[in-house]
């Protein structure tokens, strides 16, 4: 796993670099033949020095790129006792969540799962609720008040927010801010959404979640094949051309969020969903964790050593020749 895989594009520099090195070899060997004729020993020394110096330079580029990409490794295992548990639900309430490819629809099924989690694990911690449509809204702060939760869930509809679309980064930021600071607790963030119109600004959210020890469990609502969005009057949502709108499950960003925070991606339509959620919560108060830590140092040292070797091969005289 790499923190900054975008740096791998810099490996494309190896293509022109290889051409430059080969051109230098051909020219150098030709010029050397002009100076010393066809003496095999000089030509062999030149070829060997060119090969190993070029190899060292290529290794420098490869190892430096790996260091910049910031690889990760498993840190020292940690065993700790869970004394507090905080859970925040981040719920997409855009109109696409009214699609009926979940029973009774995506939003209704999400609310059923939230109630199931609170019913099963309500005695082991506190809960909070954030909703998002065109922006994120912290609807219920972290609390143990189950009655307040039930009142809000019963009346939750897309109409409570007027902005259009699904602003996932805003919703997640609001959800992350719901967790109390200065409190040692096991932290879960359950995200319910179909993944539509998320955008790509998720890296800062992931970084914040990891810094605060928050596991994001993403629950994909709906099906990839898509479904229509009912308007409640027997008709369905249409676009500007009058065509019926199909809303589809987009799991890519959802998987990214869960994988990058040691969480898990689950399907809202999975019959075994509650069983998998129970397994994530666990039944024991003992937690075993293998944190990630940066592992770029060996690659950086290797890159510097390769660069040093490159200059030494080019500078040091071989067999008193060059």
mmCIF file of C-alpha atoms in Angstrom:
data_model
loop_
_atom_site.group_PDB
_atom_site.id
_atom_site.type_symbol
_atom_site.label_atom_id
_atom_site.label_comp_id
_atom_site.label_asym_id
_atom_site.label_seq_id
_atom_site.Cartn_x
_atom_site.Cartn_y
_atom_site.Cartn_z
ATOM 1 C CA UNK A 1 0.000 0.000 0.000
ATOM 2 C CA UNK A 2 1.297 3.444 -0.931
ATOM 3 C CA UNK A 3 0.221 6.838 0.401
ATOM 4 C CA UNK A 4 0.993 8.692 -2.862
ATOM 5 C CA UNK A 5 0.742 6.270 -5.815
ATOM 6 C CA UNK A 6 0.478 9.221 -8.213
ATOM 7 C CA UNK A 7 4.285 9.515 -8.062
ATOM 8 C CA UNK A 8 4.559 6.290 -10.075
ATOM 9 C CA UNK A 9 3.872 8.404 -13.162
ATOM 10 C CA UNK A 10 7.405 9.768 -12.727
ATOM 11 C CA UNK A 11 8.686 6.327 -13.813
ATOM 12 C CA UNK A 12 7.847 7.420 -17.354
ATOM 13 C CA UNK A 13 11.124 9.360 -17.218
ATOM 14 C CA UNK A 14 12.871 5.990 -17.624
ATOM 15 C CA UNK A 15 11.847 5.909 -21.294
ATOM 16 C CA UNK A 16 13.762 9.036 -22.408
ATOM 17 C CA UNK A 17 16.488 8.274 -19.865
ATOM 18 C CA UNK A 18 17.068 4.854 -21.435
ATOM 19 C CA UNK A 19 17.319 6.465 -24.863
ATOM 20 C CA UNK A 20 19.805 9.067 -23.623
ATOM 21 C CA UNK A 21 21.973 6.431 -21.936
ATOM 22 C CA UNK A 22 22.011 4.197 -25.009
ATOM 23 C CA UNK A 23 22.847 7.122 -27.279
ATOM 24 C CA UNK A 24 25.698 8.067 -24.940
ATOM 25 C CA UNK A 25 26.999 4.498 -25.059
ATOM 26 C CA UNK A 26 26.979 4.337 -28.871
ATOM 27 C CA UNK A 27 28.687 7.722 -29.222
ATOM 28 C CA UNK A 28 31.213 7.018 -26.476
ATOM 29 C CA UNK A 29 32.204 3.651 -27.913
ATOM 30 C CA UNK A 30 32.584 5.166 -31.385
ATOM 31 C CA UNK A 31 34.749 8.027 -30.109
ATOM 32 C CA UNK A 32 36.844 5.594 -28.086
ATOM 33 C CA UNK A 33 37.492 3.497 -31.184
ATOM 34 C CA UNK A 34 38.753 6.606 -32.962
ATOM 35 C CA UNK A 35 41.217 7.270 -30.103
ATOM 36 C CA UNK A 36 42.504 3.753 -29.298
ATOM 37 C CA UNK A 37 41.579 1.757 -32.345
ATOM 38 C CA UNK A 38 40.108 -1.674 -31.732
ATOM 39 C CA UNK A 39 41.897 -2.469 -28.486
ATOM 40 C CA UNK A 40 39.524 -4.961 -26.892
ATOM 41 C CA UNK A 41 40.517 -4.231 -23.290
ATOM 42 C CA UNK A 42 39.597 -0.526 -23.467
ATOM 43 C CA UNK A 43 36.324 -1.210 -25.251
ATOM 44 C CA UNK A 44 35.381 -3.881 -22.675
ATOM 45 C CA UNK A 45 36.154 -1.565 -19.751
ATOM 46 C CA UNK A 46 34.030 1.180 -21.329
ATOM 47 C CA UNK A 47 31.100 -1.234 -21.912
ATOM 48 C CA UNK A 48 31.192 -2.642 -18.373
ATOM 49 C CA UNK A 49 31.426 0.824 -16.780
ATOM 50 C CA UNK A 50 28.549 2.075 -18.940
ATOM 51 C CA UNK A 51 26.378 -0.935 -18.049
ATOM 52 C CA UNK A 52 26.852 -0.729 -14.268
ATOM 53 C CA UNK A 53 26.657 3.076 -14.088
ATOM 54 C CA UNK A 54 23.441 3.021 -16.159
ATOM 55 C CA UNK A 55 22.014 0.282 -13.952
ATOM 56 C CA UNK A 56 22.826 2.343 -10.846
ATOM 57 C CA UNK A 57 21.108 5.401 -12.339
ATOM 58 C CA UNK A 58 17.976 3.420 -13.231
ATOM 59 C CA UNK A 59 17.908 1.938 -9.714
ATOM 60 C CA UNK A 60 18.154 5.451 -8.306
ATOM 61 C CA UNK A 61 15.059 6.546 -10.261
ATOM 62 C CA UNK A 62 13.102 3.422 -9.253
ATOM 63 C CA UNK A 63 13.980 3.585 -5.545
ATOM 64 C CA UNK A 64 13.497 7.360 -5.351
ATOM 65 C CA UNK A 65 10.020 6.946 -6.893
ATOM 66 C CA UNK A 66 9.127 4.250 -4.358
ATOM 67 C CA UNK A 67 10.303 6.520 -1.517
ATOM 68 C CA UNK A 68 8.198 9.425 -2.835
ATOM 69 C CA UNK A 69 5.155 7.140 -3.102
ATOM 70 C CA UNK A 70 5.545 6.592 0.667
ATOM 71 C CA UNK A 71 5.010 2.844 1.108
ATOM 72 C CA UNK A 72 3.419 1.513 4.285
ATOM 73 C CA UNK A 73 4.030 -1.556 6.405
ATOM 74 C CA UNK A 74 2.397 -3.123 9.395
ATOM 75 C CA UNK A 75 3.634 -1.631 12.640
ATOM 76 C CA UNK A 76 4.198 -3.378 15.948
ATOM 77 C CA UNK A 77 1.036 -5.234 17.069
ATOM 78 C CA UNK A 78 -1.028 -3.506 19.736
ATOM 79 C CA UNK A 79 -3.314 -5.197 22.256
ATOM 80 C CA UNK A 80 -5.704 -2.938 24.131
ATOM 81 C CA UNK A 81 -8.893 -3.100 26.159
ATOM 82 C CA UNK A 82 -11.999 -1.385 24.794
ATOM 83 C CA UNK A 83 -13.627 0.748 27.470
ATOM 84 C CA UNK A 84 -15.641 3.165 25.308
ATOM 85 C CA UNK A 85 -17.161 2.823 21.855
ATOM 86 C CA UNK A 86 -18.444 5.691 19.720
ATOM 87 C CA UNK A 87 -20.355 5.144 16.479
ATOM 88 C CA UNK A 88 -21.429 7.793 13.996
ATOM 89 C CA UNK A 89 -23.787 7.095 11.100
ATOM 90 C CA UNK A 90 -23.241 9.188 7.947
ATOM 91 C CA UNK A 91 -26.396 8.844 5.858
ATOM 92 C CA UNK A 92 -26.898 9.983 2.273
ATOM 93 C CA UNK A 93 -30.413 11.440 1.980
ATOM 94 C CA UNK A 94 -30.281 12.560 -1.652
ATOM 95 C CA UNK A 95 -33.275 11.675 -3.823
ATOM 96 C CA UNK A 96 -31.399 8.741 -5.355
ATOM 97 C CA UNK A 97 -31.721 7.013 -1.962
ATOM 98 C CA UNK A 98 -35.476 6.684 -2.650
ATOM 99 C CA UNK A 99 -34.801 4.184 -5.450
ATOM 100 C CA UNK A 100 -36.494 0.867 -4.774
ATOM 101 C CA UNK A 101 -33.677 -1.569 -5.620
ATOM 102 C CA UNK A 102 -33.474 -2.163 -1.862
ATOM 103 C CA UNK A 103 -36.507 -3.102 0.232
ATOM 104 C CA UNK A 104 -38.491 -0.889 0.799
ATOM 105 C CA UNK A 105 -36.003 1.553 -0.750
ATOM 106 C CA UNK A 106 -32.367 2.485 -0.203
ATOM 107 C CA UNK A 107 -33.110 5.009 2.524
ATOM 108 C CA UNK A 108 -35.660 2.821 4.297
ATOM 109 C CA UNK A 109 -33.320 -0.170 4.324
ATOM 110 C CA UNK A 110 -30.481 2.021 5.648
ATOM 111 C CA UNK A 111 -32.670 3.181 8.517
ATOM 112 C CA UNK A 112 -33.556 -0.450 9.331
ATOM 113 C CA UNK A 113 -29.853 -1.333 9.559
ATOM 114 C CA UNK A 114 -29.128 1.687 11.770
ATOM 115 C CA UNK A 115 -31.921 0.629 14.121
ATOM 116 C CA UNK A 116 -30.568 -2.931 14.102
ATOM 117 C CA UNK A 117 -27.067 -1.777 15.038
ATOM 118 C CA UNK A 118 -28.363 0.372 17.885
ATOM 119 C CA UNK A 119 -30.598 -2.421 19.122
ATOM 120 C CA UNK A 120 -27.808 -5.007 19.135
ATOM 121 C CA UNK A 121 -24.932 -2.829 20.311
ATOM 122 C CA UNK A 122 -26.766 -0.061 22.123
ATOM 123 C CA UNK A 123 -25.366 -1.113 25.491
ATOM 124 C CA UNK A 124 -21.745 -0.826 24.409
ATOM 125 C CA UNK A 125 -21.374 2.841 23.524
ATOM 126 C CA UNK A 126 -22.774 6.071 22.175
ATOM 127 C CA UNK A 127 -24.152 7.010 18.755
ATOM 128 C CA UNK A 128 -24.329 10.073 16.505
ATOM 129 C CA UNK A 129 -25.993 10.860 13.168
ATOM 130 C CA UNK A 130 -24.848 13.006 10.250
ATOM 131 C CA UNK A 131 -26.825 13.383 7.029
ATOM 132 C CA UNK A 132 -25.765 14.869 3.723
ATOM 133 C CA UNK A 133 -27.415 15.825 0.485
ATOM 134 C CA UNK A 134 -25.863 18.950 -1.011
ATOM 135 C CA UNK A 135 -23.933 19.537 2.221
ATOM 136 C CA UNK A 136 -23.187 17.753 5.475
ATOM 137 C CA UNK A 137 -25.356 18.316 8.561
ATOM 138 C CA UNK A 138 -24.611 17.016 12.055
ATOM 139 C CA UNK A 139 -28.143 16.014 12.986
ATOM 140 C CA UNK A 140 -27.531 14.210 16.302
ATOM 141 C CA UNK A 141 -24.289 14.666 18.250
ATOM 142 C CA UNK A 142 -22.748 11.700 20.056
ATOM 143 C CA UNK A 143 -25.338 10.661 22.632
ATOM 144 C CA UNK A 144 -26.808 7.731 24.572
ATOM 145 C CA UNK A 145 -30.358 9.027 24.077
ATOM 146 C CA UNK A 146 -32.044 6.246 22.055
ATOM 147 C CA UNK A 147 -35.464 7.940 22.159
ATOM 148 C CA UNK A 148 -34.058 11.020 20.389
ATOM 149 C CA UNK A 149 -32.586 8.790 17.702
ATOM 150 C CA UNK A 150 -35.884 7.003 17.085
ATOM 151 C CA UNK A 151 -37.772 10.306 16.787
ATOM 152 C CA UNK A 152 -35.300 11.631 14.204
ATOM 153 C CA UNK A 153 -35.104 8.393 12.203
ATOM 154 C CA UNK A 154 -38.885 8.156 11.988
ATOM 155 C CA UNK A 155 -39.133 11.597 10.352
ATOM 156 C CA UNK A 156 -36.008 11.471 8.190
ATOM 157 C CA UNK A 157 -36.654 12.257 4.505
ATOM 158 C CA UNK A 158 -34.683 13.931 1.679
ATOM 159 C CA UNK A 159 -36.997 16.957 1.984
ATOM 160 C CA UNK A 160 -35.276 18.107 5.209
ATOM 161 C CA UNK A 161 -32.430 19.438 3.017
ATOM 162 C CA UNK A 162 -33.063 21.453 -0.139
ATOM 163 C CA UNK A 163 -29.622 21.408 -1.761
ATOM 164 C CA UNK A 164 -29.260 18.959 -4.640
ATOM 165 C CA UNK A 165 -26.643 16.249 -5.180
ATOM 166 C CA UNK A 166 -24.519 14.212 -2.766
ATOM 167 C CA UNK A 167 -21.593 16.056 -1.198
ATOM 168 C CA UNK A 168 -19.735 13.136 0.362
ATOM 169 C CA UNK A 169 -16.609 15.019 1.539
ATOM 170 C CA UNK A 170 -18.786 17.569 3.350
ATOM 171 C CA UNK A 171 -20.869 14.812 4.928
ATOM 172 C CA UNK A 172 -17.817 12.875 6.068
ATOM 173 C CA UNK A 173 -16.136 15.972 7.480
ATOM 174 C CA UNK A 174 -19.233 16.680 9.562
ATOM 175 C CA UNK A 175 -19.318 13.042 10.691
ATOM 176 C CA UNK A 176 -15.634 13.054 11.675
ATOM 177 C CA UNK A 177 -16.153 16.218 13.707
ATOM 178 C CA UNK A 178 -18.927 14.443 15.638
ATOM 179 C CA UNK A 179 -16.423 12.286 17.497
ATOM 180 C CA UNK A 180 -15.441 13.879 20.818
ATOM 181 C CA UNK A 181 -11.801 14.911 21.191
ATOM 182 C CA UNK A 182 -9.698 13.924 24.173
ATOM 183 C CA UNK A 183 -11.677 10.705 24.715
ATOM 184 C CA UNK A 184 -10.104 7.263 24.396
ATOM 185 C CA UNK A 185 -12.636 5.139 22.542
ATOM 186 C CA UNK A 186 -13.062 2.659 19.740
ATOM 187 C CA UNK A 187 -14.486 4.635 16.829
ATOM 188 C CA UNK A 188 -16.705 3.453 13.984
ATOM 189 C CA UNK A 189 -18.115 5.532 11.136
ATOM 190 C CA UNK A 190 -20.853 3.816 9.121
ATOM 191 C CA UNK A 191 -21.412 5.443 5.731
ATOM 192 C CA UNK A 192 -24.670 4.623 3.909
ATOM 193 C CA UNK A 193 -24.737 5.802 0.292
ATOM 194 C CA UNK A 194 -25.063 4.736 -3.339
ATOM 195 C CA UNK A 195 -21.772 6.457 -4.160
ATOM 196 C CA UNK A 196 -23.115 8.767 -6.878
ATOM 197 C CA UNK A 197 -21.622 12.237 -7.499
ATOM 198 C CA UNK A 198 -18.968 11.946 -4.816
ATOM 199 C CA UNK A 199 -16.101 13.761 -6.505
ATOM 200 C CA UNK A 200 -12.458 12.915 -5.862
ATOM 201 C CA UNK A 201 -11.536 15.026 -2.812
ATOM 202 C CA UNK A 202 -11.484 12.097 -0.407
ATOM 203 C CA UNK A 203 -7.767 11.920 0.472
ATOM 204 C CA UNK A 204 -7.954 14.639 3.214
ATOM 205 C CA UNK A 205 -10.957 12.869 4.762
ATOM 206 C CA UNK A 206 -9.089 9.558 4.810
ATOM 207 C CA UNK A 207 -6.042 11.201 6.380
ATOM 208 C CA UNK A 208 -8.166 12.769 9.132
ATOM 209 C CA UNK A 209 -9.933 9.470 9.848
ATOM 210 C CA UNK A 210 -6.651 7.613 10.126
ATOM 211 C CA UNK A 211 -5.082 10.257 12.366
ATOM 212 C CA UNK A 212 -8.059 10.026 14.737
ATOM 213 C CA UNK A 213 -8.272 6.235 14.691
ATOM 214 C CA UNK A 214 -11.697 6.136 13.027
ATOM 215 C CA UNK A 215 -12.652 3.033 11.046
ATOM 216 C CA UNK A 216 -14.971 3.768 8.108
ATOM 217 C CA UNK A 217 -17.383 0.985 7.190
ATOM 218 C CA UNK A 218 -19.045 1.788 3.863
ATOM 219 C CA UNK A 219 -22.412 0.268 2.991
ATOM 220 C CA UNK A 220 -23.285 0.485 -0.698
ATOM 221 C CA UNK A 221 -26.974 1.183 -1.293
ATOM 222 C CA UNK A 222 -28.727 -0.186 -4.353
ATOM 223 C CA UNK A 223 -27.497 -2.170 -7.337
ATOM 224 C CA UNK A 224 -24.968 -1.466 -10.089
ATOM 225 C CA UNK A 225 -27.683 -2.142 -12.704
ATOM 226 C CA UNK A 226 -29.566 0.906 -11.424
ATOM 227 C CA UNK A 227 -33.169 1.794 -10.609
ATOM 228 C CA UNK A 228 -35.682 4.577 -11.182
ATOM 229 C CA UNK A 229 -36.386 7.275 -8.570
ATOM 230 C CA UNK A 230 -40.107 7.471 -7.674
ATOM 231 C CA UNK A 231 -41.638 10.897 -7.101
ATOM 232 C CA UNK A 232 -44.562 9.643 -5.010
ATOM 233 C CA UNK A 233 -47.257 10.405 -7.573
ATOM 234 C CA UNK A 234 -46.824 7.305 -9.697
ATOM 235 C CA UNK A 235 -44.234 8.965 -11.907
ATOM 236 C CA UNK A 236 -40.432 8.816 -11.831
ATOM 237 C CA UNK A 237 -37.712 11.449 -11.884
ATOM 238 C CA UNK A 238 -36.826 12.587 -15.412
ATOM 239 C CA UNK A 239 -33.944 14.586 -16.838
ATOM 240 C CA UNK A 240 -34.149 17.776 -18.903
ATOM 241 C CA UNK A 241 -34.843 15.744 -22.061
ATOM 242 C CA UNK A 242 -37.731 13.929 -20.419
ATOM 243 C CA UNK A 243 -35.878 10.631 -20.084
ATOM 244 C CA UNK A 244 -36.324 8.579 -16.924
ATOM 245 C CA UNK A 245 -33.290 8.930 -14.643
ATOM 246 C CA UNK A 246 -31.543 5.742 -13.546
ATOM 247 C CA UNK A 247 -29.520 5.893 -10.338
ATOM 248 C CA UNK A 248 -26.766 3.307 -9.981
ATOM 249 C CA UNK A 249 -24.560 2.033 -7.195
ATOM 250 C CA UNK A 250 -20.953 3.287 -7.621
ATOM 251 C CA UNK A 251 -18.805 1.237 -5.220
ATOM 252 C CA UNK A 252 -15.307 2.475 -6.186
ATOM 253 C CA UNK A 253 -15.063 5.451 -3.807
ATOM 254 C CA UNK A 254 -16.866 3.514 -1.098
ATOM 255 C CA UNK A 255 -14.288 0.722 -1.291
ATOM 256 C CA UNK A 256 -11.452 3.255 -1.250
ATOM 257 C CA UNK A 257 -12.704 4.830 1.972
ATOM 258 C CA UNK A 258 -13.073 1.523 3.785
ATOM 259 C CA UNK A 259 -9.806 0.001 2.574
ATOM 260 C CA UNK A 260 -7.779 3.075 3.512
ATOM 261 C CA UNK A 261 -9.129 3.179 7.078
ATOM 262 C CA UNK A 262 -8.949 -0.536 7.968
ATOM 263 C CA UNK A 263 -12.707 -0.803 7.499
ATOM 264 C CA UNK A 264 -14.798 -2.905 5.165
ATOM 265 C CA UNK A 265 -17.129 -2.396 2.208
ATOM 266 C CA UNK A 266 -20.538 -4.079 2.580
ATOM 267 C CA UNK A 267 -23.663 -4.262 0.448
ATOM 268 C CA UNK A 268 -26.960 -2.947 1.805
ATOM 269 C CA UNK A 269 -28.737 -5.794 0.002
ATOM 270 C CA UNK A 270 -26.575 -8.522 1.533
ATOM 271 C CA UNK A 271 -28.851 -10.893 3.527
ATOM 272 C CA UNK A 272 -25.971 -11.453 5.955
ATOM 273 C CA UNK A 273 -25.255 -7.754 6.459
ATOM 274 C CA UNK A 274 -26.087 -7.613 10.191
ATOM 275 C CA UNK A 275 -23.999 -10.696 10.870
ATOM 276 C CA UNK A 276 -20.992 -9.067 9.169
ATOM 277 C CA UNK A 277 -21.532 -5.830 11.118
ATOM 278 C CA UNK A 278 -21.691 -7.793 14.378
ATOM 279 C CA UNK A 279 -18.367 -9.402 13.468
ATOM 280 C CA UNK A 280 -16.813 -5.968 12.881
ATOM 281 C CA UNK A 281 -17.957 -4.796 16.290
ATOM 282 C CA UNK A 282 -16.774 -7.995 17.939
ATOM 283 C CA UNK A 283 -17.944 -9.464 21.191
ATOM 284 C CA UNK A 284 -14.712 -9.207 23.161
ATOM 285 C CA UNK A 285 -13.413 -6.137 24.981
ATOM 286 C CA UNK A 286 -9.878 -7.058 23.852
ATOM 287 C CA UNK A 287 -8.711 -5.595 20.536
ATOM 288 C CA UNK A 288 -5.699 -6.698 18.507
ATOM 289 C CA UNK A 289 -4.417 -4.094 16.075
ATOM 290 C CA UNK A 290 -1.536 -3.860 13.616
ATOM 291 C CA UNK A 291 -1.168 -0.142 12.825
ATOM 292 C CA UNK A 292 0.348 1.041 9.571
ATOM 293 C CA UNK A 293 3.553 3.039 9.538
ATOM 294 C CA UNK A 294 5.596 4.715 6.828
ATOM 295 C CA UNK A 295 8.334 2.561 5.300
ATOM 296 C CA UNK A 296 10.037 4.901 2.814
ATOM 297 C CA UNK A 297 13.397 5.033 4.624
ATOM 298 C CA UNK A 298 14.975 1.857 3.114
ATOM 299 C CA UNK A 299 13.996 2.987 -0.381
ATOM 300 C CA UNK A 300 15.439 6.453 0.191
ATOM 301 C CA UNK A 301 18.725 5.020 1.502
ATOM 302 C CA UNK A 302 18.847 2.632 -1.469
ATOM 303 C CA UNK A 303 18.274 5.528 -3.872
ATOM 304 C CA UNK A 304 21.102 7.568 -2.321
ATOM 305 C CA UNK A 305 23.421 4.542 -2.386
ATOM 306 C CA UNK A 306 22.600 3.950 -6.073
ATOM 307 C CA UNK A 307 23.320 7.569 -6.901
ATOM 308 C CA UNK A 308 26.627 7.422 -5.038
ATOM 309 C CA UNK A 309 27.527 4.198 -6.849
ATOM 310 C CA UNK A 310 26.725 5.842 -10.176
ATOM 311 C CA UNK A 311 29.220 8.663 -9.554
ATOM 312 C CA UNK A 312 31.883 6.305 -8.180
ATOM 313 C CA UNK A 313 31.701 4.074 -11.250
ATOM 314 C CA UNK A 314 31.990 7.096 -13.525
ATOM 315 C CA UNK A 315 34.840 8.727 -11.579
ATOM 316 C CA UNK A 316 37.067 5.857 -10.365
ATOM 317 C CA UNK A 317 39.655 4.691 -12.915
ATOM 318 C CA UNK A 318 39.513 1.014 -13.882
ATOM 319 C CA UNK A 319 42.807 -0.812 -14.654
ATOM 320 C CA UNK A 320 44.524 2.575 -14.874
ATOM 321 C CA UNK A 321 42.637 3.222 -18.077
ATOM 322 C CA UNK A 322 39.645 5.520 -17.428
#
